[in-house]
Short mmCIF file of C-alpha atoms and ligand atoms in Angstrom, two decimals:
data_model
loop_
_atom_site.label_atom_id
_atom_site.label_comp_id
_atom_site.label_asym_id
_atom_site.label_seq_id
_atom_site.Cartn_x
_atom_site.Cartn_y
_atom_site.Cartn_z
CA ASP X 1 -10.19 12.12 -4.60
CA LYS X 2 -10.11 8.65 -6.17
CA GLY X 3 -7.06 9.58 -8.23
CA GLY X 4 -8.37 7.92 -11.39
CA TRP X 5 -9.49 4.69 -9.67
CA SER X 6 -13.07 3.43 -10.00
CA SER X 7 -13.53 3.44 -6.22
CA PHE X 8 -11.74 4.44 -3.04
CA MET X 9 -11.45 0.77 -2.26
CA ALA X 10 -9.63 0.04 -5.54
CA LYS X 11 -7.30 2.95 -4.79
CA GLU X 12 -6.67 1.86 -1.21
CA VAL X 13 -6.02 -1.78 -2.16
CA SER X 14 -3.46 -0.56 -4.68
CA GLU X 15 -1.84 1.68 -2.05
CA GLN X 16 -0.97 -1.25 0.21
CA PRO X 17 2.74 -1.42 -0.68
CA ASP X 18 3.07 2.25 0.32
CA ALA X 19 0.91 1.79 3.41
CA VAL X 20 3.28 -0.85 4.76
CA ALA X 21 6.40 1.04 3.67
CA ASN X 22 5.15 4.16 5.47
CA THR X 23 4.42 2.21 8.64
CA LEU X 24 7.97 0.81 8.62
CA ARG X 25 9.63 4.14 7.78
CA GLY X 26 11.90 5.50 10.50
CA ARG X 27 11.39 2.46 12.71
CA ILE X 28 14.16 0.30 11.32
CA VAL X 29 17.69 1.56 11.87
CA ASP X 30 20.58 -0.44 10.41
CA GLY X 31 18.29 -3.44 10.01
CA VAL X 32 17.14 -3.31 13.64
CA VAL X 33 13.63 -2.38 14.80
CA VAL X 34 13.51 0.52 17.22
CA ILE X 35 10.14 2.06 18.04
CA PRO X 36 10.76 5.50 19.56
CA GLU X 37 7.17 5.64 20.84
CA LEU X 38 7.98 2.80 23.26
CA ALA X 39 11.10 4.46 24.68
CA GLU X 40 9.24 6.08 27.57
CA PHE X 41 8.41 2.66 29.07
CA GLY X 42 12.03 1.72 29.29
CA ASP X 43 13.19 -1.66 28.05
CA ASP X 44 13.01 -3.10 31.58
CA ALA X 45 9.28 -2.50 31.83
CA LEU X 46 8.67 -4.15 28.47
CA ALA X 47 10.89 -7.06 29.46
CA ARG X 48 8.76 -7.61 32.59
CA ILE X 49 5.45 -8.02 30.71
CA ARG X 50 4.00 -11.45 31.46
CA ARG X 51 0.93 -11.40 29.23
CA ILE X 52 -0.52 -9.44 26.32
CA VAL X 53 -4.23 -8.99 25.65
CA ILE X 54 -5.10 -7.67 22.21
CA ILE X 55 -8.48 -5.97 21.91
CA ALA X 56 -10.13 -4.92 18.66
CA CYS X 57 -13.19 -5.45 16.47
CA GLY X 58 -13.72 -6.81 12.97
CA THR X 59 -10.80 -6.67 10.58
CA ALA X 60 -8.57 -5.08 13.24
CA ALA X 61 -9.20 -8.13 15.45
CA TYR X 62 -8.04 -10.39 12.61
CA ALA X 63 -4.82 -8.36 12.42
CA GLY X 64 -4.50 -9.10 16.13
CA GLN X 65 -5.05 -12.81 15.55
CA VAL X 66 -2.27 -12.83 12.97
CA ALA X 67 0.06 -10.96 15.35
CA LYS X 68 -0.54 -13.46 18.15
CA TYR X 69 1.50 -16.03 16.20
CA ALA X 70 4.40 -13.62 15.69
CA ILE X 71 4.47 -12.19 19.22
CA GLU X 72 4.40 -15.62 20.85
CA LYS X 73 7.01 -17.01 18.47
CA TRP X 74 9.42 -14.09 18.65
CA ALA X 75 8.91 -12.48 22.06
CA LYS X 76 7.69 -15.59 23.95
CA VAL X 77 4.87 -13.76 25.70
CA PRO X 78 1.41 -15.38 25.88
CA VAL X 79 -1.14 -13.44 23.84
CA ASP X 80 -4.93 -13.51 24.03
CA VAL X 81 -6.95 -11.83 21.29
CA GLU X 82 -10.36 -10.59 22.36
CA LEU X 83 -13.21 -8.78 20.72
CA SER X 84 -13.54 -5.46 22.58
CA HIS X 85 -17.27 -5.88 23.21
CA GLU X 86 -16.79 -9.34 24.75
CA PHE X 87 -13.76 -8.31 26.78
CA ARG X 88 -15.30 -5.31 28.51
CA TYR X 89 -18.41 -7.10 29.74
CA ARG X 90 -16.62 -10.19 31.01
CA ASP X 91 -14.79 -9.07 34.17
CA PRO X 92 -11.46 -9.99 32.59
CA VAL X 93 -8.51 -10.65 34.90
CA LEU X 94 -5.83 -8.01 34.38
CA GLU X 95 -2.70 -7.46 36.38
CA ASN X 96 -0.12 -4.72 36.24
CA ASP X 97 2.22 -6.95 34.25
CA THR X 98 -0.49 -7.36 31.59
CA LEU X 99 -0.11 -5.24 28.49
CA VAL X 100 -3.30 -4.36 26.69
CA LEU X 101 -2.74 -3.71 23.01
CA SER X 102 -5.67 -2.14 21.19
CA ILE X 103 -5.95 -2.01 17.41
CA SER X 104 -8.20 0.47 15.63
CA GLN X 105 -8.00 2.14 12.25
CA SER X 106 -10.34 4.98 13.23
CA GLY X 107 -9.27 5.22 16.86
CA GLU X 108 -12.93 5.92 17.67
CA THR X 109 -14.59 2.50 17.89
CA MET X 110 -16.69 2.81 21.04
CA ASP X 111 -16.27 -0.75 22.32
CA THR X 112 -12.50 -0.66 21.85
CA LEU X 113 -12.28 2.74 23.55
CA MET X 114 -14.30 1.50 26.54
CA ALA X 115 -12.17 -1.64 26.72
CA VAL X 116 -9.02 0.50 26.85
CA LYS X 117 -10.50 2.63 29.63
CA TYR X 118 -11.47 -0.51 31.53
CA ALA X 119 -7.92 -1.86 31.18
CA ARG X 120 -6.35 1.37 32.41
CA GLU X 121 -8.64 1.44 35.43
CA ALA X 122 -7.67 -2.15 36.21
CA GLY X 123 -4.01 -1.08 36.30
CA ALA X 124 -2.85 -2.52 32.99
CA VAL X 125 -0.60 -0.65 30.58
CA ALA X 126 -2.41 0.23 27.33
CA ILE X 127 -0.68 0.69 23.98
CA SER X 128 -2.71 1.41 20.88
CA ILE X 129 -2.10 0.70 17.22
CA CYS X 130 -4.03 3.38 15.37
CA ASN X 131 -4.23 4.92 11.91
CA THR X 132 -5.83 8.25 12.81
CA GLN X 133 -3.64 10.94 14.35
CA GLY X 134 -4.98 12.36 17.58
CA ALA X 135 -8.01 10.04 17.77
CA THR X 136 -9.66 9.23 21.10
CA ILE X 137 -8.24 5.72 21.67
CA PRO X 138 -4.59 6.82 21.39
CA ARG X 139 -5.34 9.74 23.72
CA GLU X 140 -6.67 7.30 26.31
CA SER X 141 -3.64 4.99 25.97
CA ASN X 142 -0.19 5.10 27.60
CA ALA X 143 1.45 5.05 24.17
CA VAL X 144 0.50 4.78 20.52
CA ILE X 145 2.20 3.22 17.52
CA TYR X 146 0.63 4.90 14.50
CA THR X 147 0.16 2.96 11.30
CA HIS X 148 0.87 5.48 8.59
CA ALA X 149 -1.43 3.93 5.99
CA GLY X 150 -2.96 7.32 5.11
CA PRO X 151 -6.70 8.07 5.35
CA GLU X 152 -8.91 5.07 4.59
CA VAL X 153 -12.17 6.22 3.00
CA ALA X 154 -13.80 2.99 1.78
CA VAL X 155 -15.85 1.37 4.54
CA ALA X 156 -14.12 -1.99 4.12
CA SER X 157 -10.70 -1.95 5.70
CA THR X 158 -7.82 -2.99 3.43
CA LYS X 159 -4.64 -0.92 3.57
CA ALA X 160 -5.18 -0.25 7.27
CA PHE X 161 -5.21 -4.03 7.86
CA VAL X 162 -1.81 -4.71 6.28
CA ALA X 163 -0.40 -1.62 8.02
CA GLN X 164 -1.75 -2.92 11.35
CA ILE X 165 0.02 -6.23 10.86
CA ALA X 166 3.22 -4.38 9.91
CA ALA X 167 3.00 -2.22 13.07
CA LEU X 168 2.27 -5.26 15.22
CA TYR X 169 5.28 -7.08 13.76
CA LEU X 170 7.48 -4.05 14.47
CA PHE X 171 6.17 -4.16 18.03
CA ALA X 172 6.85 -7.91 18.25
CA LEU X 173 10.42 -7.50 16.99
CA HIS X 174 11.05 -4.57 19.34
CA LEU X 175 9.76 -6.70 22.21
CA ALA X 176 11.86 -9.70 21.16
CA ARG X 177 14.96 -7.48 21.14
CA VAL X 178 14.41 -6.00 24.60
CA ARG X 179 13.46 -9.40 26.03
CA GLY X 180 16.42 -11.11 24.37
CA THR X 181 14.23 -13.88 22.95
CA LEU X 182 15.68 -13.75 19.43
CA SER X 183 19.36 -13.71 18.51
CA SER X 184 20.72 -10.69 16.62
CA ALA X 185 20.90 -12.80 13.49
CA GLU X 186 17.25 -13.87 13.83
CA LEU X 187 16.18 -10.29 14.47
CA LEU X 188 17.99 -9.09 11.36
CA GLU X 189 16.52 -11.90 9.29
CA GLN X 190 12.90 -11.31 10.33
CA THR X 191 13.29 -7.53 9.98
CA ALA X 192 14.62 -8.00 6.45
CA GLU X 193 11.56 -10.16 5.67
CA LEU X 194 9.33 -7.34 6.88
CA GLN X 195 11.17 -4.78 4.76
CA ALA X 196 10.66 -6.94 1.67
CA ILE X 197 6.88 -7.01 2.09
CA PRO X 198 5.90 -3.80 0.21
CA GLU X 199 7.52 -5.08 -2.97
CA LYS X 200 5.94 -8.52 -2.56
CA ILE X 201 2.49 -6.97 -2.07
CA ALA X 202 3.07 -5.05 -5.31
CA THR X 203 3.84 -8.36 -7.05
CA THR X 204 0.73 -9.96 -5.55
CA LEU X 205 -1.41 -7.11 -6.88
CA LEU X 206 -0.45 -8.22 -10.40
CA GLN X 207 -2.89 -11.14 -9.89
CA GLY X 208 -5.71 -8.59 -10.20
CA ASP X 209 -6.83 -9.66 -13.68
CA ALA X 210 -6.95 -13.35 -12.81
CA VAL X 211 -8.96 -12.58 -9.69
CA ARG X 212 -11.37 -10.36 -11.63
CA GLN X 213 -12.05 -13.19 -14.07
CA LEU X 214 -12.69 -15.60 -11.24
CA ALA X 215 -15.04 -13.13 -9.54
CA THR X 216 -16.97 -12.58 -12.76
CA TRP X 217 -17.64 -16.32 -13.02
CA MET X 218 -18.75 -16.48 -9.41
CA THR X 219 -21.39 -13.74 -9.19
CA ASP X 220 -24.17 -16.31 -8.69
CA SER X 221 -22.51 -18.00 -5.71
CA ARG X 222 -24.84 -18.34 -2.75
CA ALA X 223 -22.19 -19.26 -0.19
CA VAL X 224 -18.41 -19.27 -0.22
CA LEU X 225 -16.16 -20.99 2.31
CA PHE X 226 -12.61 -20.04 3.28
CA LEU X 227 -10.10 -22.39 4.92
CA GLY X 228 -6.76 -21.52 6.44
CA ARG X 229 -4.37 -22.85 9.01
CA HIS X 230 -1.92 -21.15 11.42
CA VAL X 231 -1.61 -17.52 10.27
CA GLY X 232 -3.76 -18.46 7.27
CA PHE X 233 -6.73 -19.01 9.61
CA PRO X 234 -7.35 -15.33 10.44
CA ILE X 235 -6.83 -14.60 6.74
CA ALA X 236 -9.64 -17.05 5.92
CA LEU X 237 -11.82 -15.17 8.42
CA GLU X 238 -10.88 -11.85 6.84
CA GLY X 239 -11.59 -13.16 3.31
CA ALA X 240 -15.05 -14.24 4.46
CA LEU X 241 -15.74 -10.92 6.17
CA LYS X 242 -14.76 -8.96 3.05
CA LEU X 243 -17.11 -11.05 0.91
CA LYS X 244 -20.03 -10.67 3.33
CA GLU X 245 -19.71 -6.94 3.71
CA LEU X 246 -19.02 -6.06 0.08
CA ALA X 247 -20.84 -8.66 -2.00
CA TYR X 248 -23.58 -9.65 0.51
CA ILE X 249 -22.76 -13.32 0.01
CA HIS X 250 -22.89 -15.73 2.90
CA ALA X 251 -19.28 -16.57 3.66
CA GLU X 252 -17.55 -18.41 6.49
CA GLY X 253 -13.93 -18.86 7.38
CA PHE X 254 -12.72 -22.01 9.13
CA ALA X 255 -9.50 -23.33 10.57
CA ALA X 256 -8.59 -26.11 8.14
CA GLY X 257 -8.01 -28.49 11.05
CA GLU X 258 -11.65 -28.08 12.08
CA LEU X 259 -12.96 -29.47 8.81
CA LYS X 260 -13.60 -32.96 10.16
CA HIS X 261 -15.21 -31.53 13.29
CA GLY X 262 -18.21 -30.21 11.40
CA PRO X 263 -17.72 -27.88 8.43
CA ILE X 264 -17.01 -30.68 5.93
CA ALA X 265 -20.72 -31.50 6.10
CA LEU X 266 -21.31 -28.28 4.15
CA ILE X 267 -19.38 -29.53 1.13
CA GLU X 268 -21.56 -30.53 -1.80
CA PRO X 269 -20.82 -30.56 -5.52
CA GLY X 270 -19.99 -27.09 -6.81
CA GLN X 271 -19.45 -25.47 -3.39
CA PRO X 272 -16.69 -22.87 -3.83
CA VAL X 273 -13.95 -23.06 -1.21
CA PHE X 274 -10.92 -20.78 -0.99
CA VAL X 275 -7.94 -22.42 0.69
CA VAL X 276 -4.99 -20.41 1.97
CA VAL X 277 -2.12 -22.89 1.71
CA PRO X 278 0.99 -22.55 3.91
CA SER X 279 4.36 -22.65 2.19
CA PRO X 280 5.75 -26.13 1.43
CA ARG X 281 9.23 -24.82 2.34
CA GLY X 282 8.56 -22.68 5.38
CA SER X 283 5.74 -24.82 6.82
CA ALA X 284 6.79 -28.29 5.72
CA HIS X 285 4.86 -29.80 8.66
CA LEU X 286 1.56 -28.03 7.88
CA HIS X 287 1.58 -27.96 4.09
CA PRO X 288 0.75 -31.67 3.60
CA LYS X 289 -2.08 -31.44 6.12
CA VAL X 290 -3.72 -28.62 4.18
CA VAL X 291 -3.16 -30.42 0.87
CA SER X 292 -4.92 -33.42 2.37
CA ASN X 293 -7.84 -31.15 3.43
CA ILE X 294 -8.01 -29.98 -0.18
CA GLN X 295 -8.19 -33.59 -1.38
CA GLU X 296 -10.98 -34.31 1.11
CA ILE X 297 -13.17 -31.44 -0.03
CA ARG X 298 -12.35 -32.01 -3.70
CA ALA X 299 -13.44 -35.63 -3.40
CA ARG X 300 -16.84 -34.31 -2.27
CA GLY X 301 -17.16 -32.01 -5.26
CA ALA X 302 -15.92 -28.68 -3.88
CA ARG X 303 -14.75 -26.10 -6.37
CA VAL X 304 -11.32 -25.33 -4.93
CA ILE X 305 -9.59 -21.99 -5.29
CA VAL X 306 -6.14 -22.16 -3.85
CA ILE X 307 -3.90 -19.32 -2.71
CA ALA X 308 -0.45 -20.83 -2.73
CA GLU X 309 3.17 -19.90 -2.88
CA GLN X 310 4.72 -19.56 -6.33
CA GLY X 311 6.10 -22.96 -7.34
CA ASP X 312 3.91 -25.04 -4.99
CA ALA X 313 3.34 -27.99 -7.33
CA ALA X 314 1.60 -30.23 -4.78
CA VAL X 315 -1.65 -28.24 -4.91
CA LEU X 316 -1.93 -28.14 -8.70
CA PRO X 317 -3.65 -31.51 -9.30
CA PHE X 318 -6.45 -30.68 -6.84
CA ALA X 319 -7.16 -27.02 -7.54
CA ASP X 320 -9.70 -25.60 -9.97
CA THR X 321 -7.98 -22.23 -9.75
CA VAL X 322 -4.58 -21.31 -8.33
CA ILE X 323 -3.64 -17.80 -7.28
CA HIS X 324 0.06 -17.42 -6.64
CA ILE X 325 1.74 -15.30 -4.01
CA PRO X 326 5.48 -14.60 -3.82
CA LEU X 327 7.77 -16.56 -1.52
CA ALA X 328 7.90 -15.25 2.04
CA ALA X 329 8.72 -16.59 5.50
CA PRO X 330 5.63 -18.26 7.05
CA LEU X 331 4.65 -15.46 9.42
CA PHE X 332 4.69 -12.96 6.55
CA GLU X 333 2.39 -14.89 4.21
CA PRO X 334 -0.81 -13.25 5.59
CA LEU X 335 0.32 -9.86 4.29
CA LEU X 336 0.31 -11.35 0.80
CA ALA X 337 -2.48 -13.95 0.94
CA VAL X 338 -5.05 -11.36 2.04
CA VAL X 339 -4.58 -9.31 -1.14
CA PRO X 340 -6.32 -11.67 -3.61
CA LEU X 341 -9.16 -12.12 -1.11
CA GLN X 342 -9.68 -8.35 -0.90
CA LEU X 343 -9.59 -8.11 -4.68
CA PHE X 344 -12.00 -11.03 -5.05
CA ALA X 345 -14.62 -9.47 -2.78
CA MET X 346 -14.21 -6.09 -4.48
CA GLU X 347 -14.45 -7.51 -8.01
CA LEU X 348 -17.40 -9.73 -7.20
CA ALA X 349 -19.28 -6.82 -5.62
CA THR X 350 -18.44 -4.67 -8.64
CA ALA X 351 -19.64 -7.39 -11.02
CA LYS X 352 -22.93 -7.44 -9.09
CA GLY X 353 -23.23 -3.68 -9.57
CA LEU X 354 -22.79 -2.89 -5.86
CA ASP X 355 -21.17 0.17 -4.30
CA VAL X 356 -17.89 -1.16 -2.89
CA ASP X 357 -17.08 2.04 -1.01
CA GLN X 358 -20.40 2.24 0.83
CA PRO X 359 -21.83 -1.22 1.51
CA ARG X 360 -25.37 -1.21 2.87
CA ASN X 361 -25.98 -0.94 6.62
CA LEU X 362 -22.33 -0.23 7.48
CA ALA X 363 -20.52 2.85 8.81
CA LYS X 364 -16.80 3.52 8.58
CA SER X 365 -16.47 4.21 12.25
CA VAL X 366 -18.66 2.51 14.85
CA THR X 367 -18.92 5.11 17.58
CA VAL X 368 -22.00 3.60 19.20
CA GLU X 369 -22.46 0.21 20.88
C1 F6R M 401 -14.19 -4.46 7.96
C2 F6R M 401 -14.11 -3.27 8.79
C3 F6R M 401 -14.50 -3.36 10.23
C4 F6R M 401 -13.50 -2.60 11.11
C5 F6R M 401 -13.98 -2.56 12.55
C6 F6R M 401 -12.99 -1.88 13.48
O1 F6R M 401 -13.77 -4.22 6.66
O2 F6R M 401 -13.71 -2.23 8.32
O3 F6R M 401 -14.64 -4.69 10.64
O4 F6R M 401 -12.26 -3.24 11.02
O5 F6R M 401 -15.21 -1.86 12.61
O6 F6R M 401 -12.81 -0.55 13.13
P1 F6R M 401 -11.59 0.27 13.70
O7 F6R M 401 -10.35 -0.36 13.20
O8 F6R M 401 -11.77 1.67 13.20
O9 F6R M 401 -11.66 0.18 15.21
#
């Protein structure tokens, strides 16, 4: 039931504040993250982990790429993010102090399932982040942290993605607590940031009309580029994926720092480029670098659409369009910046008369190789 929305995707995008709130529910007690599902390992076992390998496909892998920044920053454990289908055919080195963290909305993605089985056989501990109760991947894992985003019907993943990041951040904060890598004050502060996200996503959704207008102007685009840096990089990749799968437009995401190493050659007059800009307050060291990237592409005629924090005045002179997101600590910006990119892909596909719930050639759950 679409509940009055024009598509399941529109409904699910709008449900994102609740999806995150439901994932957090019951896992934060007196401002402290406690994940009961991890209790059986004992804090000592979690404290002994020397390395984390995240395995997933598609959008779920981008959630993993975002989480890498948070886990390394908070829990000080090295994290590798791998596509399940590359991981399982690569003879990866796994030891019994390696934790394999799988991420899957459906819990049935064949390559991720096989990667989990491979990891278990190699002696690693496997924890899954999953949205579907009782699915195969959680059954094959040592433990599961469910995202409680509710059923996701549209083929393109949206609310499951933000719920995955929320669950991964809960995991990271739990790990940081048992490993003693963040002070109590820091733990409380980051947890409060996480709790504020549902409301900030709701505020971000209010940009819907502006994004629809932009999308309507851009239906003839032949290629769209997305740039991001730090946690904005996987968001650029996710923005590009959404546009490919929904609107069938060639789209690429790049790390903004790579621009000079090749991608800037693509810039010609009129080329649309979305840029996810880090906060000038929270990321004072990165913000000017991204602004300078914007100047470089603008000088070559790019049509620049900027996703920037409310009040970021430095981007205004160089942007053709600015989409604002609420203030948040740097690691939390992806949960907000992704929303306009989801809306853009959905609105552009809609403007082209395409079925946003059932894009061509795609299945919701990829249970074959
Ligand atoms: C993109 C999308 C896919 C899935 C991927 C993994 O919008 O939906 O890229 O994210 O197929 O699926 P799950 O999470 O079910 O393992």
